[in-house]
PDB file of C-alpha atoms in Angstrom:
ATOM      1  CA  MET A   1      -0.391   0.051  -0.107  1.00 38.00           C
ATOM      2  CA  SER A   2       2.655   2.513   0.950  1.00 41.00           C
ATOM      3  CA  THR A   3       4.487   2.090  -2.425  1.00 51.00           C
ATOM      4  CA  ALA A   4       1.402   4.178  -4.034  1.00 83.00           C
ATOM      5  CA  LEU A   5       1.409   7.002  -1.873  1.00 97.00           C
ATOM      6  CA  PRO A   6       3.651  10.063  -2.643  1.00 97.00           C
ATOM      7  CA  SER A   7       7.463  10.029  -0.786  1.00 98.00           C
ATOM      8  CA  LEU A   8       7.936  13.022   1.431  1.00 98.00           C
ATOM      9  CA  GLY A   9      11.053  15.033   2.930  1.00 98.00           C
ATOM     10  CA  PHE A  10      10.985  16.795   6.086  1.00 98.00           C
ATOM     11  CA  ALA A  11      13.237  19.676   7.301  1.00 98.00           C
ATOM     12  CA  GLY A  12      12.431  20.669  10.437  1.00 98.00           C
ATOM     13  CA  ILE A  13      12.259  17.961  13.840  1.00 98.00           C
ATOM     14  CA  GLY A  14      11.407  20.280  16.447  1.00 95.00           C
ATOM     15  CA  LEU A  15       8.346  20.229  18.903  1.00 93.00           C
ATOM     16  CA  MET A  16       5.649  19.956  16.000  1.00 96.00           C
ATOM     17  CA  GLY A  17       7.771  18.277  13.174  1.00 98.00           C
ATOM     18  CA  LEU A  18       8.590  15.293  15.425  1.00 98.00           C
ATOM     19  CA  PRO A  19       5.241  14.129  16.124  1.00 98.00           C
ATOM     20  CA  MET A  20       3.555  15.720  12.448  1.00 98.00           C
ATOM     21  CA  CYS A  21       6.454  12.947  11.356  1.00 98.00           C
ATOM     22  CA  ARG A  22       5.441   9.940  13.644  1.00 98.00           C
ATOM     23  CA  ARG A  23       1.708  10.841  12.046  1.00 98.00           C
ATOM     24  CA  LEU A  24       3.406  10.593   8.262  1.00 98.00           C
ATOM     25  CA  LEU A  25       5.166   7.212   9.256  1.00 98.00           C
ATOM     26  CA  ALA A  26       2.513   5.645  10.777  1.00 98.00           C
ATOM     27  CA  ALA A  27       0.018   6.382   7.541  1.00 98.00           C
ATOM     28  CA  GLY A  28       2.929   4.740   5.965  1.00 98.00           C
ATOM     29  CA  TYR A  29       4.086   7.372   3.651  1.00 98.00           C
ATOM     30  CA  PRO A  30       8.069   7.009   2.756  1.00 98.00           C
ATOM     31  CA  LEU A  31       9.630   9.836   4.573  1.00 98.00           C
ATOM     32  CA  THR A  32      13.010  11.401   4.554  1.00 98.00           C
ATOM     33  CA  VAL A  33      13.770  13.790   7.362  1.00 98.00           C
ATOM     34  CA  TRP A  34      16.575  16.397   7.681  1.00 98.00           C
ATOM     35  CA  ASN A  35      17.566  18.742  10.711  1.00 98.00           C
ATOM     36  CA  ARG A  36      20.224  21.185  11.857  1.00 96.00           C
ATOM     37  CA  SER A  37      20.943  18.700  14.887  1.00 96.00           C
ATOM     38  CA  PRO A  38      20.770  15.423  13.325  1.00 96.00           C
ATOM     39  CA  ASP A  39      20.497  13.737  16.607  1.00 97.00           C
ATOM     40  CA  LYS A  40      17.049  14.981  16.870  1.00 97.00           C
ATOM     41  CA  CYS A  41      16.061  12.639  13.848  1.00 98.00           C
ATOM     42  CA  ALA A  42      17.343   9.525  15.553  1.00 98.00           C
ATOM     43  CA  ALA A  43      13.814   8.792  16.590  1.00 97.00           C
ATOM     44  CA  LEU A  44      12.298   8.788  13.619  1.00 98.00           C
ATOM     45  CA  VAL A  45      14.926   6.510  11.670  1.00 98.00           C
ATOM     46  CA  ALA A  46      14.511   4.223  14.366  1.00 98.00           C
ATOM     47  CA  ALA A  47      10.517   4.104  13.233  1.00 98.00           C
ATOM     48  CA  GLY A  48      11.669   3.670   9.771  1.00 98.00           C
ATOM     49  CA  ALA A  49      12.451   7.065   7.931  1.00 98.00           C
ATOM     50  CA  ARG A  50      15.964   7.823   6.280  1.00 98.00           C
ATOM     51  CA  LEU A  51      18.031  10.598   6.988  1.00 98.00           C
ATOM     52  CA  ALA A  52      19.170  13.276   4.368  1.00 98.00           C
ATOM     53  CA  ASN A  53      22.590  14.881   5.226  1.00 97.00           C
ATOM     54  CA  SER A  54      21.041  18.383   3.397  1.00 98.00           C
ATOM     55  CA  PRO A  55      17.627  19.863   2.573  1.00 98.00           C
ATOM     56  CA  ALA A  56      19.252  19.715  -1.117  1.00 98.00           C
ATOM     57  CA  GLU A  57      19.131  15.619  -0.378  1.00 97.00           C
ATOM     58  CA  LEU A  58      15.197  15.823   0.672  1.00 96.00           C
ATOM     59  CA  CYS A  59      14.539  16.401  -2.685  1.00 96.00           C
ATOM     60  CA  GLN A  60      16.414  13.567  -4.355  1.00 95.00           C
ATOM     61  CA  ASP A  61      13.599  10.987  -3.689  1.00 90.00           C
ATOM     62  CA  SER A  62      10.661  13.237  -2.097  1.00 97.00           C
ATOM     63  CA  ASP A  63       7.675  14.214  -4.215  1.00 98.00           C
ATOM     64  CA  MET A  64       6.698  16.953  -1.861  1.00 98.00           C
ATOM     65  CA  VAL A  65       9.058  18.199   0.512  1.00 98.00           C
ATOM     66  CA  LEU A  66       7.777  19.527   3.988  1.00 98.00           C
ATOM     67  CA  LEU A  67       8.860  22.411   6.076  1.00 98.00           C
ATOM     68  CA  CYS A  68       8.491  23.096   9.943  1.00 98.00           C
ATOM     69  CA  LEU A  69      10.584  25.483  10.698  1.00 97.00           C
ATOM     70  CA  ALA A  70      11.165  28.565  13.446  1.00 93.00           C
ATOM     71  CA  ASP A  71      11.126  31.383  11.626  1.00 95.00           C
ATOM     72  CA  THR A  72      11.277  33.358   7.836  1.00 95.00           C
ATOM     73  CA  ALA A  73      15.182  34.085   8.090  1.00 96.00           C
ATOM     74  CA  VAL A  74      15.363  29.857   8.713  1.00 97.00           C
ATOM     75  CA  VAL A  75      13.132  28.626   6.082  1.00 98.00           C
ATOM     76  CA  ARG A  76      15.277  31.315   3.583  1.00 98.00           C
ATOM     77  CA  GLU A  77      18.379  29.662   4.724  1.00 98.00           C
ATOM     78  CA  VAL A  78      17.047  25.891   4.223  1.00 98.00           C
ATOM     79  CA  VAL A  79      15.101  26.713   0.705  1.00 98.00           C
ATOM     80  CA  PHE A  80      18.092  28.832  -0.974  1.00 98.00           C
ATOM     81  CA  GLY A  81      21.361  28.433   0.801  1.00 98.00           C
ATOM     82  CA  GLU A  82      24.390  26.011   0.554  1.00 96.00           C
ATOM     83  CA  GLN A  83      22.935  22.864  -0.238  1.00 97.00           C
ATOM     84  CA  GLY A  84      19.044  24.332   0.131  1.00 98.00           C
ATOM     85  CA  ILE A  85      16.036  23.126  -1.280  1.00 98.00           C
ATOM     86  CA  ALA A  86      16.368  25.218  -4.737  1.00 98.00           C
ATOM     87  CA  GLN A  87      19.623  23.193  -5.681  1.00 97.00           C
ATOM     88  CA  GLY A  88      18.025  20.094  -5.116  1.00 97.00           C
ATOM     89  CA  GLY A  89      14.586  20.384  -6.400  1.00 97.00           C
ATOM     90  CA  ARG A  90      13.024  19.771  -9.838  1.00 97.00           C
ATOM     91  CA  SER A  91       9.785  21.053 -11.181  1.00 97.00           C
ATOM     92  CA  GLY A  92       6.806  18.817 -10.594  1.00 96.00           C
ATOM     93  CA  GLN A  93       7.877  18.934  -6.796  1.00 98.00           C
ATOM     94  CA  LEU A  94       5.652  20.748  -4.444  1.00 98.00           C
ATOM     95  CA  LEU A  95       7.174  22.561  -1.020  1.00 98.00           C
ATOM     96  CA  ILE A  96       4.129  22.471   1.904  1.00 98.00           C
ATOM     97  CA  ASP A  97       5.773  25.009   4.462  1.00 98.00           C
ATOM     98  CA  PHE A  98       3.973  24.567   7.759  1.00 98.00           C
ATOM     99  CA  SER A  99       6.475  27.332   9.286  1.00 97.00           C
ATOM    100  CA  SER A 100       4.976  30.505  10.540  1.00 95.00           C
ATOM    101  CA  LEU A 101       6.164  33.240   8.535  1.00 95.00           C
ATOM    102  CA  GLU A 102       6.013  36.854   6.996  1.00 94.00           C
ATOM    103  CA  PRO A 103       3.155  36.919   4.191  1.00 96.00           C
ATOM    104  CA  THR A 104       5.084  38.958   2.177  1.00 95.00           C
ATOM    105  CA  ALA A 105       8.202  36.892   2.499  1.00 97.00           C
ATOM    106  CA  THR A 106       6.445  34.151   1.639  1.00 98.00           C
ATOM    107  CA  ARG A 107       5.277  35.474  -1.287  1.00 98.00           C
ATOM    108  CA  GLU A 108       8.802  36.580  -2.675  1.00 98.00           C
ATOM    109  CA  MET A 109      10.269  33.136  -1.429  1.00 98.00           C
ATOM    110  CA  ALA A 110       7.647  31.515  -3.808  1.00 98.00           C
ATOM    111  CA  ALA A 111       8.506  33.603  -6.724  1.00 98.00           C
ATOM    112  CA  GLU A 112      11.983  33.037  -6.359  1.00 98.00           C
ATOM    113  CA  LEU A 113      11.842  29.018  -6.202  1.00 98.00           C
ATOM    114  CA  ALA A 114       9.307  28.515  -8.594  1.00 98.00           C
ATOM    115  CA  VAL A 115      12.176  30.536 -11.214  1.00 98.00           C
ATOM    116  CA  LEU A 116      15.381  28.870  -9.467  1.00 97.00           C
ATOM    117  CA  SER A 117      13.788  24.793  -9.728  1.00 97.00           C
ATOM    118  CA  GLY A 118      10.387  25.076 -11.064  1.00 98.00           C
ATOM    119  CA  MET A 119       8.727  23.496  -7.843  1.00 98.00           C
ATOM    120  CA  ALA A 120       5.227  24.884  -6.954  1.00 98.00           C
ATOM    121  CA  TRP A 121       4.723  26.201  -3.060  1.00 98.00           C
ATOM    122  CA  LEU A 122       1.983  25.959  -0.572  1.00 98.00           C
ATOM    123  CA  ASP A 123       2.019  27.625   2.854  1.00 98.00           C
ATOM    124  CA  ALA A 124       0.070  25.656   5.284  1.00 98.00           C
ATOM    125  CA  PRO A 125       0.759  27.278   8.710  1.00 98.00           C
ATOM    126  CA  VAL A 126      -1.367  25.381  11.243  1.00 98.00           C
ATOM    127  CA  SER A 127      -2.857  25.851  14.585  1.00 96.00           C
ATOM    128  CA  GLY A 128      -3.545  23.473  17.175  1.00 93.00           C
ATOM    129  CA  GLY A 129      -0.085  23.373  19.536  1.00 92.00           C
ATOM    130  CA  THR A 130       1.708  19.929  20.323  1.00 92.00           C
ATOM    131  CA  PRO A 131      -1.503  18.002  21.201  1.00 93.00           C
ATOM    132  CA  GLY A 132      -3.265  18.786  17.770  1.00 95.00           C
ATOM    133  CA  ALA A 133       0.250  17.568  16.034  1.00 97.00           C
ATOM    134  CA  GLU A 134       0.045  14.455  18.056  1.00 97.00           C
ATOM    135  CA  ALA A 135      -3.553  14.036  17.396  1.00 98.00           C
ATOM    136  CA  GLY A 136      -4.094  15.232  13.951  1.00 98.00           C
ATOM    137  CA  THR A 137      -6.425  17.628  14.718  1.00 98.00           C
ATOM    138  CA  LEU A 138      -4.460  20.622  13.761  1.00 98.00           C
ATOM    139  CA  ALA A 139      -6.480  23.771  11.675  1.00 98.00           C
ATOM    140  CA  ILE A 140      -4.183  24.013   8.587  1.00 98.00           C
ATOM    141  CA  MET A 141      -4.966  27.006   6.357  1.00 98.00           C
ATOM    142  CA  VAL A 142      -3.215  27.548   3.037  1.00 98.00           C
ATOM    143  CA  GLY A 143      -2.035  29.687   0.697  1.00 98.00           C
ATOM    144  CA  GLY A 144      -1.553  28.351  -3.128  1.00 98.00           C
ATOM    145  CA  GLU A 145      -3.315  27.091  -6.331  1.00 98.00           C
ATOM    146  CA  VAL A 146      -6.124  25.053  -5.628  1.00 98.00           C
ATOM    147  CA  ALA A 147      -4.698  22.318  -7.720  1.00 98.00           C
ATOM    148  CA  ASP A 148      -1.731  22.078  -5.852  1.00 98.00           C
ATOM    149  CA  LEU A 149      -3.989  21.858  -2.722  1.00 98.00           C
ATOM    150  CA  GLU A 150      -5.815  18.927  -4.064  1.00 98.00           C
ATOM    151  CA  ARG A 151      -2.622  16.938  -4.333  1.00 98.00           C
ATOM    152  CA  ALA A 152      -1.577  17.848  -1.301  1.00 98.00           C
ATOM    153  CA  ARG A 153      -4.876  17.361   0.590  1.00 98.00           C
ATOM    154  CA  PRO A 154      -4.345  13.664   1.755  1.00 98.00           C
ATOM    155  CA  VAL A 155      -1.111  14.380   3.261  1.00 98.00           C
ATOM    156  CA  LEU A 156      -2.667  17.184   5.043  1.00 98.00           C
ATOM    157  CA  GLN A 157      -5.560  14.989   5.996  1.00 98.00           C
ATOM    158  CA  VAL A 158      -3.552  13.119   8.141  1.00 98.00           C
ATOM    159  CA  LEU A 159      -1.925  15.846  10.189  1.00 98.00           C
ATOM    160  CA  GLY A 160      -5.105  18.349  10.554  1.00 98.00           C
ATOM    161  CA  GLN A 161      -8.980  17.777  11.046  1.00 97.00           C
ATOM    162  CA  ARG A 162      -9.620  21.286   8.760  1.00 97.00           C
ATOM    163  CA  VAL A 163      -7.964  22.361   6.262  1.00 98.00           C
ATOM    164  CA  THR A 164      -9.290  25.625   4.370  1.00 98.00           C
ATOM    165  CA  HIS A 165      -7.851  26.976   1.163  1.00 98.00           C
ATOM    166  CA  MET A 166      -7.246  30.893   1.964  1.00 98.00           C
ATOM    167  CA  GLY A 167      -6.309  32.029  -1.715  1.00 98.00           C
ATOM    168  CA  ALA A 168      -3.178  32.416  -3.146  1.00 98.00           C
ATOM    169  CA  VAL A 169       0.404  31.725  -2.035  1.00 98.00           C
ATOM    170  CA  GLY A 170       0.415  33.913   1.153  1.00 98.00           C
ATOM    171  CA  ALA A 171      -2.922  33.750   2.270  1.00 98.00           C
ATOM    172  CA  GLY A 172      -2.273  31.115   4.585  1.00 98.00           C
ATOM    173  CA  GLN A 173       0.204  33.585   6.286  1.00 98.00           C
ATOM    174  CA  VAL A 174      -2.009  35.660   6.611  1.00 98.00           C
ATOM    175  CA  THR A 175      -4.586  33.875   8.189  1.00 98.00           C
ATOM    176  CA  LYS A 176      -2.061  32.397  10.607  1.00 97.00           C
ATOM    177  CA  ALA A 177      -1.392  36.283  11.957  1.00 97.00           C
ATOM    178  CA  CYS A 178      -4.412  36.868  12.302  1.00 97.00           C
ATOM    179  CA  ASN A 179      -4.809  33.267  14.558  1.00 96.00           C
ATOM    180  CA  GLN A 180      -1.979  34.771  16.520  1.00 96.00           C
ATOM    181  CA  MET A 181      -3.015  37.967  17.033  1.00 97.00           C
ATOM    182  CA  ILE A 182      -6.579  36.541  18.722  1.00 97.00           C
ATOM    183  CA  VAL A 183      -4.355  33.588  20.563  1.00 96.00           C
ATOM    184  CA  ALA A 184      -1.346  36.159  22.034  1.00 97.00           C
ATOM    185  CA  CYS A 185      -4.420  39.046  23.109  1.00 98.00           C
ATOM    186  CA  ASN A 186      -6.052  36.121  24.419  1.00 97.00           C
ATOM    187  CA  ALA A 187      -3.216  34.957  26.565  1.00 98.00           C
ATOM    188  CA  LEU A 188      -2.061  38.134  27.925  1.00 98.00           C
ATOM    189  CA  VAL A 189      -6.076  38.798  29.121  1.00 98.00           C
ATOM    190  CA  ILE A 190      -6.284  35.700  30.911  1.00 98.00           C
ATOM    191  CA  ALA A 191      -2.773  36.109  32.577  1.00 98.00           C
ATOM    192  CA  GLU A 192      -4.713  39.438  33.879  1.00 98.00           C
ATOM    193  CA  VAL A 193      -7.646  37.898  34.688  1.00 98.00           C
ATOM    194  CA  VAL A 194      -6.016  34.906  36.887  1.00 98.00           C
ATOM    195  CA  ALA A 195      -3.605  37.128  38.658  1.00 98.00           C
ATOM    196  CA  LEU A 196      -6.538  39.606  39.581  1.00 98.00           C
ATOM    197  CA  ALA A 197      -8.732  36.903  40.744  1.00 98.00           C
ATOM    198  CA  GLU A 198      -5.648  35.187  43.149  1.00 98.00           C
ATOM    199  CA  GLN A 199      -5.103  39.268  44.551  1.00 97.00           C
ATOM    200  CA  SER A 200      -8.602  39.447  45.242  1.00 97.00           C
ATOM    201  CA  GLY A 201      -9.173  36.183  47.024  1.00 97.00           C
ATOM    202  CA  VAL A 202     -11.014  34.258  44.545  1.00 98.00           C
ATOM    203  CA  ASP A 203      -9.870  30.846  43.994  1.00 98.00           C
ATOM    204  CA  ALA A 204      -8.162  31.332  40.355  1.00 98.00           C
ATOM    205  CA  THR A 205      -8.238  27.460  39.423  1.00 98.00           C
ATOM    206  CA  LEU A 206     -12.334  27.579  39.041  1.00 98.00           C
ATOM    207  CA  ILE A 207     -12.160  30.336  36.639  1.00 98.00           C
ATOM    208  CA  ALA A 208     -12.364  28.303  33.428  1.00 98.00           C
ATOM    209  CA  GLU A 209     -15.094  26.097  35.114  1.00 98.00           C
ATOM    210  CA  ALA A 210     -16.873  29.113  36.160  1.00 98.00           C
ATOM    211  CA  LEU A 211     -16.799  30.853  32.726  1.00 98.00           C
ATOM    212  CA  ALA A 212     -17.414  27.309  30.384  1.00 98.00           C
ATOM    213  CA  GLY A 213     -19.995  27.596  28.026  1.00 98.00           C
ATOM    214  CA  GLY A 214     -20.404  31.576  28.407  1.00 98.00           C
ATOM    215  CA  PHE A 215     -19.432  34.005  26.202  1.00 98.00           C
ATOM    216  CA  ALA A 216     -15.989  34.567  27.368  1.00 98.00           C
ATOM    217  CA  ASP A 217     -15.204  30.527  27.159  1.00 98.00           C
ATOM    218  CA  SER A 218     -12.666  29.775  24.465  1.00 96.00           C
ATOM    219  CA  LYS A 219      -9.757  26.997  24.118  1.00 94.00           C
ATOM    220  CA  PRO A 220      -7.378  29.286  25.007  1.00 96.00           C
ATOM    221  CA  LEU A 221      -9.017  30.127  28.963  1.00 98.00           C
ATOM    222  CA  GLN A 222      -9.826  25.990  29.394  1.00 98.00           C
ATOM    223  CA  ILE A 223      -6.192  25.421  28.929  1.00 96.00           C
ATOM    224  CA  LEU A 224      -4.223  28.475  29.928  1.00 98.00           C
ATOM    225  CA  ALA A 225      -6.001  29.399  32.940  1.00 98.00           C
ATOM    226  CA  PRO A 226      -5.891  26.353  34.876  1.00 98.00           C
ATOM    227  CA  GLN A 227      -1.928  26.447  34.102  1.00 98.00           C
ATOM    228  CA  MET A 228      -1.809  29.771  35.095  1.00 98.00           C
ATOM    229  CA  ALA A 229      -3.529  29.404  38.814  1.00 98.00           C
ATOM    230  CA  GLU A 230      -1.603  26.112  39.382  1.00 98.00           C
ATOM    231  CA  SER A 231       1.737  27.628  38.119  1.00 98.00           C
ATOM    232  CA  ARG A 232       2.156  24.323  36.136  1.00 98.00           C
ATOM    233  CA  PHE A 233       4.723  25.536  33.320  1.00 98.00           C
ATOM    234  CA  GLU A 234       6.045  22.076  31.982  1.00 96.00           C
ATOM    235  CA  PRO A 235       6.287  20.412  29.935  1.00 93.00           C
ATOM    236  CA  ILE A 236       6.588  23.085  27.717  1.00 92.00           C
ATOM    237  CA  LYS A 237       4.039  22.579  24.826  1.00 89.00           C
ATOM    238  CA  TRP A 238       5.237  26.237  23.309  1.00 90.00           C
ATOM    239  CA  HIS A 239       7.264  29.142  23.406  1.00 94.00           C
ATOM    240  CA  VAL A 240       7.145  32.973  24.291  1.00 97.00           C
ATOM    241  CA  ARG A 241       9.378  33.528  21.820  1.00 96.00           C
ATOM    242  CA  THR A 242       7.306  31.849  18.955  1.00 94.00           C
ATOM    243  CA  LEU A 243       4.488  34.160  19.693  1.00 94.00           C
ATOM    244  CA  LEU A 244       6.611  37.555  19.842  1.00 97.00           C
ATOM    245  CA  LYS A 245       7.511  36.210  16.697  1.00 95.00           C
ATOM    246  CA  ASP A 246       4.655  36.019  14.701  1.00 95.00           C
ATOM    247  CA  LEU A 247       2.768  39.173  16.515  1.00 96.00           C
ATOM    248  CA  ASP A 248       6.156  41.042  15.357  1.00 96.00           C
ATOM    249  CA  GLY A 249       5.511  39.474  11.943  1.00 95.00           C
ATOM    250  CA  ALA A 250       1.879  40.218  11.894  1.00 96.00           C
ATOM    251  CA  VAL A 251       2.365  44.277  13.172  1.00 97.00           C
ATOM    252  CA  LYS A 252       4.892  44.475  10.824  1.00 96.00           C
ATOM    253  CA  PHE A 253       2.379  43.310   7.837  1.00 96.00           C
ATOM    254  CA  SER A 254      -0.582  45.342   8.967  1.00 97.00           C
ATOM    255  CA  ARG A 255       2.001  47.994   8.793  1.00 97.00           C
ATOM    256  CA  GLU A 256       2.681  47.154   5.110  1.00 96.00           C
ATOM    257  CA  GLN A 257      -0.855  46.973   4.545  1.00 96.00           C
ATOM    258  CA  GLY A 258      -1.705  50.119   5.721  1.00 98.00           C
ATOM    259  CA  SER A 259      -3.907  48.560   8.517  1.00 97.00           C
ATOM    260  CA  ALA A 260      -4.221  49.684  12.335  1.00 97.00           C
ATOM    261  CA  THR A 261      -3.579  47.101  14.874  1.00 97.00           C
ATOM    262  CA  PRO A 262      -3.074  48.770  18.360  1.00 98.00           C
ATOM    263  CA  LEU A 263      -3.940  45.773  20.794  1.00 98.00           C
ATOM    264  CA  SER A 264      -1.533  43.368  18.809  1.00 98.00           C
ATOM    265  CA  GLY A 265       1.158  45.952  19.152  1.00 98.00           C
ATOM    266  CA  LEU A 266       0.796  46.254  22.534  1.00 98.00           C
ATOM    267  CA  ALA A 267       0.560  42.475  23.045  1.00 98.00           C
ATOM    268  CA  ALA A 268       3.670  42.438  21.045  1.00 98.00           C
ATOM    269  CA  GLN A 269       5.443  44.891  23.950  1.00 98.00           C
ATOM    270  CA  LEU A 270       4.133  43.052  26.695  1.00 98.00           C
ATOM    271  CA  MET A 271       5.059  39.370  24.994  1.00 98.00           C
ATOM    272  CA  ARG A 272       8.189  41.638  24.642  1.00 98.00           C
ATOM    273  CA  LEU A 273       8.847  42.634  27.981  1.00 98.00           C
ATOM    274  CA  HIS A 274       7.799  39.189  29.578  1.00 98.00           C
ATOM    275  CA  GLY A 275      10.552  37.398  27.289  1.00 98.00           C
ATOM    276  CA  SER A 276      13.374  39.943  28.766  1.00 98.00           C
ATOM    277  CA  GLN A 277      12.820  38.935  31.817  1.00 97.00           C
ATOM    278  CA  GLY A 278      14.115  35.095  31.128  1.00 98.00           C
ATOM    279  CA  TYR A 279      11.027  33.896  29.864  1.00 98.00           C
ATOM    280  CA  LEU A 280      11.827  33.768  25.704  1.00 98.00           C
ATOM    281  CA  GLN A 281      12.316  29.588  25.748  1.00 97.00           C
ATOM    282  CA  LYS A 282       9.037  29.087  28.229  1.00 98.00           C
ATOM    283  CA  ASP A 283       5.773  28.495  27.788  1.00 97.00           C
ATOM    284  CA  PRO A 284       3.203  31.180  27.181  1.00 97.00           C
ATOM    285  CA  ALA A 285       1.119  29.807  30.530  1.00 98.00           C
ATOM    286  CA  THR A 286       4.004  31.942  32.403  1.00 98.00           C
ATOM    287  CA  LEU A 287       2.919  35.087  31.013  1.00 98.00           C
ATOM    288  CA  VAL A 288       0.654  34.954  34.733  1.00 98.00           C
ATOM    289  CA  GLU A 289       3.927  35.600  36.495  1.00 98.00           C
ATOM    290  CA  LEU A 290       4.196  39.368  34.462  1.00 97.00           C
ATOM    291  CA  TYR A 291       0.965  40.392  36.724  1.00 97.00           C
ATOM    292  CA  ARG A 292       1.249  38.476  39.974  1.00 96.00           C
ATOM    293  CA  ASN A 293       2.383  40.472  42.689  1.00 85.00           C
ATOM    294  CA  LYS A 294       5.792  39.646  43.531  1.00 73.00           C
ATOM    295  CA  GLY A 295       5.560  42.121  46.937  1.00 58.00           C
TER     296      GLY A 295
END
């Protein structure tokens, strides 16, 4: 059965990439992996994946090359740097980028890659965190050609419960920026709420339960409020630095479009303040520490 499936290359074996690759292997896809730190690929190689020595090598036997990387600069290096995907890619191959990047840069890189190698580009950022990656319940927002998405859809459906075509290349990244604006602002106000409840003598561990089903309810509330109230900051499921990077990207893009995003701009500054206090590599549940009375 696996011989009928397209072969996949995957670059970026991190918090999200590892569980995504495990799902692809379990579904029977032939998988080649690459990571800047090869040791992070060991568990996947043991499970049947092949290890590539460079991003260019990922392209040799892959019908589709998937990326899940930290930011725009890293994607640009992996695609266009020495022994990058642009050097190994060819017409007929498809690049699917799950990373959260700047929309303008995505459009520019997609056009450049098409000229250099003939590869098509889908930007397909995801939402749902590591639990969603493990369960295959991610929300995937896609920019690119309809025909390319339909070719990739079976692969995406292994990873996500919802795949939505948002428009041309870059539209997926615009949608992810909107997602991160909502998530980050929500996380910050939840942190304020938990700290206020604590300082008022209210049991903050009951906030999520008390508000469940009401107009203030949300997934972030149900996940973050208990973690914040209990100071349960590990295991780390995502990073403050990731939210800050995405907020900065959203504010930059809004400025390019002439659109006002004052709340997201303030959220970015608060996130930057929190990060500067040693929390960049920590879980966003630690945002409650911004507001707790330490005196």
